[in-house]
PDB file of C-alpha atoms in Angstrom:
ATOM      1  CA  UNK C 296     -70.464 276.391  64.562  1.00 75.00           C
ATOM      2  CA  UNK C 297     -70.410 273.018  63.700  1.00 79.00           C
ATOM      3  CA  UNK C 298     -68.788 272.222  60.029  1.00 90.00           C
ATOM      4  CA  UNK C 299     -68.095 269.950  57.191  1.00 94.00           C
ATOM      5  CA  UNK C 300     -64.338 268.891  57.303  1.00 95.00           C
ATOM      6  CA  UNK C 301     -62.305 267.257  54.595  1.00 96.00           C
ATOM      7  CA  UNK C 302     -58.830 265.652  54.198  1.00 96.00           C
ATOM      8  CA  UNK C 303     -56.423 265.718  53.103  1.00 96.00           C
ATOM      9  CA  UNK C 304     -56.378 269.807  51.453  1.00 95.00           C
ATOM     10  CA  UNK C 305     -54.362 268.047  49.037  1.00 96.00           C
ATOM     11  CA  UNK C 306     -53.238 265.004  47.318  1.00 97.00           C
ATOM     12  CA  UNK C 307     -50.704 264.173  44.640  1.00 97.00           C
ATOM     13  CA  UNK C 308     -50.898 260.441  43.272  1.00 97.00           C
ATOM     14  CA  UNK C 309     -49.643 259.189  40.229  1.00 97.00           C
ATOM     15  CA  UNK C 310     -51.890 257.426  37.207  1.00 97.00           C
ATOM     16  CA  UNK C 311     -53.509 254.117  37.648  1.00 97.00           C
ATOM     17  CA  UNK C 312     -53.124 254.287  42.079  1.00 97.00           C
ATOM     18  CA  UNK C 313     -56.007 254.318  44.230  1.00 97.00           C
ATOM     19  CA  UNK C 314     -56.821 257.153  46.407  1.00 98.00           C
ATOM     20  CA  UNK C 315     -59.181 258.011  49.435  1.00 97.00           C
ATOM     21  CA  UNK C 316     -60.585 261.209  49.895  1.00 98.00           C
ATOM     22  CA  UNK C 317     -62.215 261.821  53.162  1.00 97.00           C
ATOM     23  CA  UNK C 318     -64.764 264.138  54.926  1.00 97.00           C
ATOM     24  CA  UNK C 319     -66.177 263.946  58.372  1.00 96.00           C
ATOM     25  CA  UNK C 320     -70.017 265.275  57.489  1.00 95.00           C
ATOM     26  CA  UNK C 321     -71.760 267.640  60.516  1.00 93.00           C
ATOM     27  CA  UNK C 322     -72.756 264.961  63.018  1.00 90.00           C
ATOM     28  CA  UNK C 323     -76.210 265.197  62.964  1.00 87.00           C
ATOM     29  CA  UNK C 324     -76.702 265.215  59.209  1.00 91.00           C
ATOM     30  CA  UNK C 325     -78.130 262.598  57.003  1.00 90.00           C
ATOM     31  CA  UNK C 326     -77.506 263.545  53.815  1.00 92.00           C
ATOM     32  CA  UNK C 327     -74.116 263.169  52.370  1.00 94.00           C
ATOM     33  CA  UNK C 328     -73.016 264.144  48.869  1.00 96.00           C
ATOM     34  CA  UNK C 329     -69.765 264.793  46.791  1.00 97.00           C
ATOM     35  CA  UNK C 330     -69.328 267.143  44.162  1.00 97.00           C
ATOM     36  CA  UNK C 331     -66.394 267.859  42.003  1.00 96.00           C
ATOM     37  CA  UNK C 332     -64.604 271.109  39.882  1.00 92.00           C
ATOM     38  CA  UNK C 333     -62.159 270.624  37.410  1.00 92.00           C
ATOM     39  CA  UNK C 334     -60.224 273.669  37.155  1.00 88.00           C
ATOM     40  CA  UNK C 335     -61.922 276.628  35.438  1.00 81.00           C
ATOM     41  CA  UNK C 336     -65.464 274.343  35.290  1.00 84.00           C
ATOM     42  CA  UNK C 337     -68.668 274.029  36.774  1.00 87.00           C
ATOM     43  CA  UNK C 338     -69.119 271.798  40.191  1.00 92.00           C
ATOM     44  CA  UNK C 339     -70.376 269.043  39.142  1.00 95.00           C
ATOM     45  CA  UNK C 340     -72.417 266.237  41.277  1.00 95.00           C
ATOM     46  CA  UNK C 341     -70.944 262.854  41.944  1.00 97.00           C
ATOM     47  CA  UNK C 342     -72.920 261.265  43.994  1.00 96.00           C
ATOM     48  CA  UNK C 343     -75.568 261.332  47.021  1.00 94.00           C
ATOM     49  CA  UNK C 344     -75.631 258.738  49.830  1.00 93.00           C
ATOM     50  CA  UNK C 345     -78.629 258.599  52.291  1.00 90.00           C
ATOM     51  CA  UNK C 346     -79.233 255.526  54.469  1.00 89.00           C
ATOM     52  CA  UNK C 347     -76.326 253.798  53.844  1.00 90.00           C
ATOM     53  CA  UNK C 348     -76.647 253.531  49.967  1.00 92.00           C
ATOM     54  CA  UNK C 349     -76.209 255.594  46.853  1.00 94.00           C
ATOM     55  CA  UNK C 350     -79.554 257.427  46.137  1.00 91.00           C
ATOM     56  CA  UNK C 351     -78.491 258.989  42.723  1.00 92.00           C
ATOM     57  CA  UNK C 352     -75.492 259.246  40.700  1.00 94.00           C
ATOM     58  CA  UNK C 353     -74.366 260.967  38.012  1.00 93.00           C
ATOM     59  CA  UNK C 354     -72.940 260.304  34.413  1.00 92.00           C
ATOM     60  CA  UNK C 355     -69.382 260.285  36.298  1.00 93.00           C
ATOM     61  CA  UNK C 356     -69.546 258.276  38.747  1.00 95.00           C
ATOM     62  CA  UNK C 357     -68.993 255.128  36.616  1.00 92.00           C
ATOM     63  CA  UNK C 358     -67.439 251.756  38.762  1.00 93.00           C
ATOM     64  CA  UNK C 359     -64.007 253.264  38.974  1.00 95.00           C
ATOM     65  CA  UNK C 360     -65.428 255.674  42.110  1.00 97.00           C
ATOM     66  CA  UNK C 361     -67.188 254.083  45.471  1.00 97.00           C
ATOM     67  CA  UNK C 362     -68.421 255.907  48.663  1.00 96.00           C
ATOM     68  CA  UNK C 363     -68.322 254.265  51.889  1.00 94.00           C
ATOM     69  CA  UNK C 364     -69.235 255.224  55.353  1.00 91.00           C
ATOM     70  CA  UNK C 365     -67.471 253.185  57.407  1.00 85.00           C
ATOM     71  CA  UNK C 366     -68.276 254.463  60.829  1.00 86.00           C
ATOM     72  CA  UNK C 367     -70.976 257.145  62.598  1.00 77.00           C
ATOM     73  CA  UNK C 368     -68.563 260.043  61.631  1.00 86.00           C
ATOM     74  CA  UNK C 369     -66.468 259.699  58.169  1.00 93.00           C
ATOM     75  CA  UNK C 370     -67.880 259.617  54.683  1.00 96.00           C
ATOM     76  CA  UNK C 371     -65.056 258.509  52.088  1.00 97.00           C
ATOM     77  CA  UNK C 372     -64.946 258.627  47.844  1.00 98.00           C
ATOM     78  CA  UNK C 373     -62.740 256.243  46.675  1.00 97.00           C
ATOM     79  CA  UNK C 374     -61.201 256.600  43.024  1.00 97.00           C
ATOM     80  CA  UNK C 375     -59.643 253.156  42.451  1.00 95.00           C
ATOM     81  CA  UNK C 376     -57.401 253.797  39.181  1.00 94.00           C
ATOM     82  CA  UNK C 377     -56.926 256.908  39.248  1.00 96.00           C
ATOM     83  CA  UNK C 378     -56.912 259.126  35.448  1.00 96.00           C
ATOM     84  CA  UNK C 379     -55.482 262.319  34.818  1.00 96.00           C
ATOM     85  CA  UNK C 380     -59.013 263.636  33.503  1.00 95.00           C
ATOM     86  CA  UNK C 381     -59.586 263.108  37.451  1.00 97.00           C
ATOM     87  CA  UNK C 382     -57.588 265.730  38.599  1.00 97.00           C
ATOM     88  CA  UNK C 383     -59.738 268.245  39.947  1.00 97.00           C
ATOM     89  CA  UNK C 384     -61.553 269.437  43.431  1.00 95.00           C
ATOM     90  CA  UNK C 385     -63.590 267.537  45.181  1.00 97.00           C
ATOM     91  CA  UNK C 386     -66.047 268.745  47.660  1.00 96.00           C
ATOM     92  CA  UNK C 387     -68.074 266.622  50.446  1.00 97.00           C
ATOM     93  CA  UNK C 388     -71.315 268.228  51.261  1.00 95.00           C
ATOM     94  CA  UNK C 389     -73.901 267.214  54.210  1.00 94.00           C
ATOM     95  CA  UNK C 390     -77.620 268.611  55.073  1.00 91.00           C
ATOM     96  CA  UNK C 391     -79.669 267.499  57.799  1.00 88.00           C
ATOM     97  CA  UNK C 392     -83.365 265.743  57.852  1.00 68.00           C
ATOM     98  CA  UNK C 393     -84.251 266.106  54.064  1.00 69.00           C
ATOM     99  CA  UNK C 394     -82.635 266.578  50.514  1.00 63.00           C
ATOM    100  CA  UNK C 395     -84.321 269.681  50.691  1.00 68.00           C
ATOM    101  CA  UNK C 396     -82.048 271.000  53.382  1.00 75.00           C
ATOM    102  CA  UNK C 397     -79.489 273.614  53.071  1.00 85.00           C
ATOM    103  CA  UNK C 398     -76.276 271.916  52.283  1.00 91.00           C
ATOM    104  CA  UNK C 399     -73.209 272.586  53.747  1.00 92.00           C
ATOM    105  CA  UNK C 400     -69.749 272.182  51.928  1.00 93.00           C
ATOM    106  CA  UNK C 401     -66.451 271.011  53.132  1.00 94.00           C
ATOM    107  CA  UNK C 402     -63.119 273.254  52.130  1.00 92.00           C
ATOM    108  CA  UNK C 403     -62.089 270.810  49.481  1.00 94.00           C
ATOM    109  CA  UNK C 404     -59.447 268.213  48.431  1.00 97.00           C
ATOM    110  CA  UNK C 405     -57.591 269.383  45.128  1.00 96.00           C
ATOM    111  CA  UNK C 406     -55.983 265.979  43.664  1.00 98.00           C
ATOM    112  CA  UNK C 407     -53.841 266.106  41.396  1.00 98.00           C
ATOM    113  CA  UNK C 408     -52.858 262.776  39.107  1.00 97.00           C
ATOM    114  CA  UNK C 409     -49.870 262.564  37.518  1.00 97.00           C
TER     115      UNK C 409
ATOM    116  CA  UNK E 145     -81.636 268.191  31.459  1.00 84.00           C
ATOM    117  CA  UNK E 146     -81.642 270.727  34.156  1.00 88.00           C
ATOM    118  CA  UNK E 147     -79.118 273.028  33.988  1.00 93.00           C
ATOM    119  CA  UNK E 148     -77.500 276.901  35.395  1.00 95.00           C
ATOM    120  CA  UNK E 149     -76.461 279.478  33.035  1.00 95.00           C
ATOM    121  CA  UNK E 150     -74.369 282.848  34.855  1.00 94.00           C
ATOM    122  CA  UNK E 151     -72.801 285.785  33.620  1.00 86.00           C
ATOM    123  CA  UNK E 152     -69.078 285.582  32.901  1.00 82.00           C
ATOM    124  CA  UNK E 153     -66.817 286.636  34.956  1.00 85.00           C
ATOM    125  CA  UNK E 154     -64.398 288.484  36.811  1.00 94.00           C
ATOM    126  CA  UNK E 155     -66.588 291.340  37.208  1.00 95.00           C
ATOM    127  CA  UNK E 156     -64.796 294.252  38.820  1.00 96.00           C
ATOM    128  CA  UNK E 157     -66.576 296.766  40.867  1.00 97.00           C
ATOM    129  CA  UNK E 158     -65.214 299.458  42.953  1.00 97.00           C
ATOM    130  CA  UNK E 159     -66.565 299.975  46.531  1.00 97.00           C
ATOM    131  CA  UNK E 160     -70.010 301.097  46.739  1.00 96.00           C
ATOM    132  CA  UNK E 161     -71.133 299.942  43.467  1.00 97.00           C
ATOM    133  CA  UNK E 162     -74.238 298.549  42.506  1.00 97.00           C
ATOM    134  CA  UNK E 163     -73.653 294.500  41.939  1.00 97.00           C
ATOM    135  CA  UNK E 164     -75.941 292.446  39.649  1.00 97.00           C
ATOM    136  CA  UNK E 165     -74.619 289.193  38.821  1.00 97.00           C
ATOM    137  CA  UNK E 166     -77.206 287.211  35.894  1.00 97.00           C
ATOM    138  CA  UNK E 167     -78.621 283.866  36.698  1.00 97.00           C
ATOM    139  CA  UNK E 168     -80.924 282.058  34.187  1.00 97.00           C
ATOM    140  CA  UNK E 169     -82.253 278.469  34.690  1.00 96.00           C
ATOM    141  CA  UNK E 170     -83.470 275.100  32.444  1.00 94.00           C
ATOM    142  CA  UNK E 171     -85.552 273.197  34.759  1.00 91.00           C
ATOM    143  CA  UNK E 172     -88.786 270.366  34.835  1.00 84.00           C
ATOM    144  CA  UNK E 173     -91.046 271.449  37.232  1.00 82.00           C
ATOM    145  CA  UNK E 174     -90.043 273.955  40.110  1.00 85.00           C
ATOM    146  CA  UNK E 175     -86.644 273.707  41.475  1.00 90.00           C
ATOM    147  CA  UNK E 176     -85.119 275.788  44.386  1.00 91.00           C
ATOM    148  CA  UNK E 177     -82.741 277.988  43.595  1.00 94.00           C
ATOM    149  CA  UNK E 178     -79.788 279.021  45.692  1.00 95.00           C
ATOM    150  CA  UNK E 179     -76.729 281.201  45.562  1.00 97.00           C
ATOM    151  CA  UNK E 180     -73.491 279.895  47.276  1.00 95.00           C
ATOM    152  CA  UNK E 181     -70.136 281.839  47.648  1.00 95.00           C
ATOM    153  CA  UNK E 182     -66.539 281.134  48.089  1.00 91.00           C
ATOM    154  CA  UNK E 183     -63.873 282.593  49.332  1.00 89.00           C
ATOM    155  CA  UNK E 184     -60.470 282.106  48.740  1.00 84.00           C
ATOM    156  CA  UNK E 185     -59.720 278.876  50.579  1.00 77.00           C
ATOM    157  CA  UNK E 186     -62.299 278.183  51.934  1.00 81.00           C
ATOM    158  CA  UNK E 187     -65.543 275.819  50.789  1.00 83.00           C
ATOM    159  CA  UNK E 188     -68.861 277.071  49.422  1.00 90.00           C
ATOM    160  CA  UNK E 189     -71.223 278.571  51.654  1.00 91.00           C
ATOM    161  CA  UNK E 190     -75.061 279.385  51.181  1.00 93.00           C
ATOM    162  CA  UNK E 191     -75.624 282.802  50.779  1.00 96.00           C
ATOM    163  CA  UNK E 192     -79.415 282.688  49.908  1.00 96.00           C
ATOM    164  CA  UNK E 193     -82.197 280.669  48.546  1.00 94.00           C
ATOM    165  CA  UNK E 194     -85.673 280.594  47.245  1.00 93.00           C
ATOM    166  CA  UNK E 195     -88.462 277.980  47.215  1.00 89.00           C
ATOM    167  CA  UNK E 196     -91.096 278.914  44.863  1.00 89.00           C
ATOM    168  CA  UNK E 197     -91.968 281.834  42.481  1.00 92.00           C
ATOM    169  CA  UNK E 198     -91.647 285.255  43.289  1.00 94.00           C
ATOM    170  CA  UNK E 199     -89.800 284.155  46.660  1.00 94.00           C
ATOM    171  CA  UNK E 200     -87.257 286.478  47.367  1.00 97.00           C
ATOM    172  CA  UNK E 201     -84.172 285.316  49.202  1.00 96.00           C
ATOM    173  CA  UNK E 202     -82.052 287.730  51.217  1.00 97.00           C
ATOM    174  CA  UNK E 203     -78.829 287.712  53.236  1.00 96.00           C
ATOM    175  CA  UNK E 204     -75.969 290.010  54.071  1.00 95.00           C
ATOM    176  CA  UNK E 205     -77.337 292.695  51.827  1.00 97.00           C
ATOM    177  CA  UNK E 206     -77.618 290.795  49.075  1.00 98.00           C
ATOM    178  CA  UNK E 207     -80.795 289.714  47.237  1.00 98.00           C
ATOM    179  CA  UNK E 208     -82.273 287.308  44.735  1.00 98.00           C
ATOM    180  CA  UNK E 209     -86.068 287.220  43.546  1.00 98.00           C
ATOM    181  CA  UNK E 210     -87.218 283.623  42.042  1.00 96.00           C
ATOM    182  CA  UNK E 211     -88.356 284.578  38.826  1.00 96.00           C
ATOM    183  CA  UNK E 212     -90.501 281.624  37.123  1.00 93.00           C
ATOM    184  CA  UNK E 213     -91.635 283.549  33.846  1.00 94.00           C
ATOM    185  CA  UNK E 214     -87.860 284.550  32.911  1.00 95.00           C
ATOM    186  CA  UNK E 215     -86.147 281.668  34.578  1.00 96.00           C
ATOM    187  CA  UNK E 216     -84.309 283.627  36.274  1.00 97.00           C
ATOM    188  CA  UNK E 217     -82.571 284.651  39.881  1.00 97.00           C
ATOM    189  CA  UNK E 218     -80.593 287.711  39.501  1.00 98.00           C
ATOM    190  CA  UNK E 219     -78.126 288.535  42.597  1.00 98.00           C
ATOM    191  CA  UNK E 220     -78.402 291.578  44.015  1.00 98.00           C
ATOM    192  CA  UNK E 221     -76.390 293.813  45.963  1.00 98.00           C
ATOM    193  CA  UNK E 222     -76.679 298.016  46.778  1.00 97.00           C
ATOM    194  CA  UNK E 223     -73.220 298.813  47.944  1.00 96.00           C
ATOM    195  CA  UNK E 224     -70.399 296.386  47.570  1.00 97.00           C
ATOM    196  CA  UNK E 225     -67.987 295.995  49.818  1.00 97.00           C
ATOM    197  CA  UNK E 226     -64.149 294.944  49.257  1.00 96.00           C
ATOM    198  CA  UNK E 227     -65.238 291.554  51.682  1.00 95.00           C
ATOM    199  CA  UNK E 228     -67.538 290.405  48.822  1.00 97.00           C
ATOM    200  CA  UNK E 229     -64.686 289.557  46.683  1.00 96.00           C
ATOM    201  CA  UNK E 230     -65.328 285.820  45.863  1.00 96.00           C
ATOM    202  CA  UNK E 231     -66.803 283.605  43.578  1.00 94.00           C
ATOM    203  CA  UNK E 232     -70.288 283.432  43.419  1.00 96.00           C
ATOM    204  CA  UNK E 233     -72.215 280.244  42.350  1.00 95.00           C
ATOM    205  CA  UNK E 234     -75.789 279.760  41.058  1.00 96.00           C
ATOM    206  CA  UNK E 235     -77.051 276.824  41.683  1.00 95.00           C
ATOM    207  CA  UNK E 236     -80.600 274.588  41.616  1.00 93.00           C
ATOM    208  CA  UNK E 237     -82.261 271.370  43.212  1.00 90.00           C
ATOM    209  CA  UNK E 238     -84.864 270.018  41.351  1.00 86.00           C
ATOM    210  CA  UNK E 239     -87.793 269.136  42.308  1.00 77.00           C
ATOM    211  CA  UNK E 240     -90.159 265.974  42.339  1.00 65.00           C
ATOM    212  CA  UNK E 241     -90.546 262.916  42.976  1.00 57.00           C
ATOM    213  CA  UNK E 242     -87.404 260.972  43.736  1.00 63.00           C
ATOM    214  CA  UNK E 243     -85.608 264.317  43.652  1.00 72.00           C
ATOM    215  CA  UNK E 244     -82.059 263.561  46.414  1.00 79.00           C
ATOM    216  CA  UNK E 245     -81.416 266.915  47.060  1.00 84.00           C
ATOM    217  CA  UNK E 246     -78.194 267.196  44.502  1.00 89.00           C
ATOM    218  CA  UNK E 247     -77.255 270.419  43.318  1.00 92.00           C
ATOM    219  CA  UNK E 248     -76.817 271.599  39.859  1.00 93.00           C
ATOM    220  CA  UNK E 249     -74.162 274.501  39.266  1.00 95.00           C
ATOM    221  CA  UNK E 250     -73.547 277.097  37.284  1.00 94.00           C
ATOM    222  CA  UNK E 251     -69.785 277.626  36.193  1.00 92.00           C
ATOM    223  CA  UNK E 252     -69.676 280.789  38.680  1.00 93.00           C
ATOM    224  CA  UNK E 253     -69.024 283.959  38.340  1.00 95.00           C
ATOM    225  CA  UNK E 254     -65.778 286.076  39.923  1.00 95.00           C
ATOM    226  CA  UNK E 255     -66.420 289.179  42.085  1.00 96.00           C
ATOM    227  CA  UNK E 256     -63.495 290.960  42.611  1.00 96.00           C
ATOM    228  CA  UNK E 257     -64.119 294.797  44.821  1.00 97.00           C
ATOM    229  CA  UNK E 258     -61.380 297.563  44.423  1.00 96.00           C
ATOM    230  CA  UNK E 259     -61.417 299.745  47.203  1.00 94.00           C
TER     231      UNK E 259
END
């Protein structure tokens, strides 16, 4: 069965460095979103990406993050100065011909700023 | 704004117990409502959703009735089973024009199934 897949599971970085989290949505999908949890708190939406731009945003996503799909298959978030308050898990999600489509969720990349 | 309201958790249940996990929702106009589960290492999954009023979403026993005039979708489950040990997430997509499909949580709720 054809699935979401995210790396990497983990990622240590220290304050102020720029990371890349990355997900390789099902291949047929459209729809491409990412989500964070901070521990012990809701999921949260990021963004959503349809068409090659953003199509919504939320409160978080201020200019520090950016989402790129560079090629037909991978769908990155990039945090450029990373915070502590961004330590959390962060969770690509894809669904297929509409934003009313089931949405399917990759395992996860906890990162963890020190 | 929009938002999901569950019961706190861990609930513990042993095997063969009735489940009921409370979902409540603040919402403009008529979201979908969904249930999604994780299990330990692994990503969330959909368990079930509903479209409209008084749908009723079902899936691996458990069940979930869209309930517009208490904002409300209730999961459901007869027997329990020590597998169902996760953590169970409410969750919504709202509706209208504009809407992109993004999914508002609840802060989900721990199942944990003693056998």
């Amino acid at each position: 069965e054809p699935e979401v897949t995210q790396t990497p599971s983990h990622q240590v970085t220290q304050m102020g460095q720029e990371v890349i989290l990355r997900c390789v949505p099902i291949s047929n999908h459209l729809y491409f979103y990412w989500y964070r949890q901070i521990l012990g708190q809701k999921v949260e939406f990021l963004v959503s990406f349809y068409n090659n731009e953003i199509s919504e945003k939320s409160e978080i996503f201020d200019d520090q993050f950016s989402v790129e799909r560079p090629d037909g298959s991978n769908f990155t978030l990039k945090i450029r100065s990373t915070k502590l308050e961004d330590s959390a898990m962060y969770f690509c999600a894809s669904s297929a011909d509409s934003a009313q489509e089931t949405q399917y969720f990759g395992p996860g990349t906890r990162l963890l700023v020190l | 704004g929009d938002s999901v309201t569950q019961m706190e958790g861990p609930v513990t249940l042993s095997e063969e117990a009735f489940l009921t996990i409370n979902c409540t929702y603040t919402a403009t106009g008529y979201p979908s409502l969904f249930w999604y589960v994780q299990y330990p290492g692994e990503g969330l999954q959909l368990l079930l959703k509903a479209t409209k009023a008084d749908d009723k979403g079902s899936n691996k026993g458990f069940e979930a009735t869209y309930r517009k005039e208490t904002t409300s979708f209730h999961l459901e489950k007869g027997s329990v089973q020590v597998s169902d040990s996760a953590v169970y997430f409410c969750a919504l997509s709202p509706h209208g024009s504009g809407n992109t499909g993004k999914l508002i949580f609840g802060q989900g709720t721990t199942l944990q199934v003693k056998p």
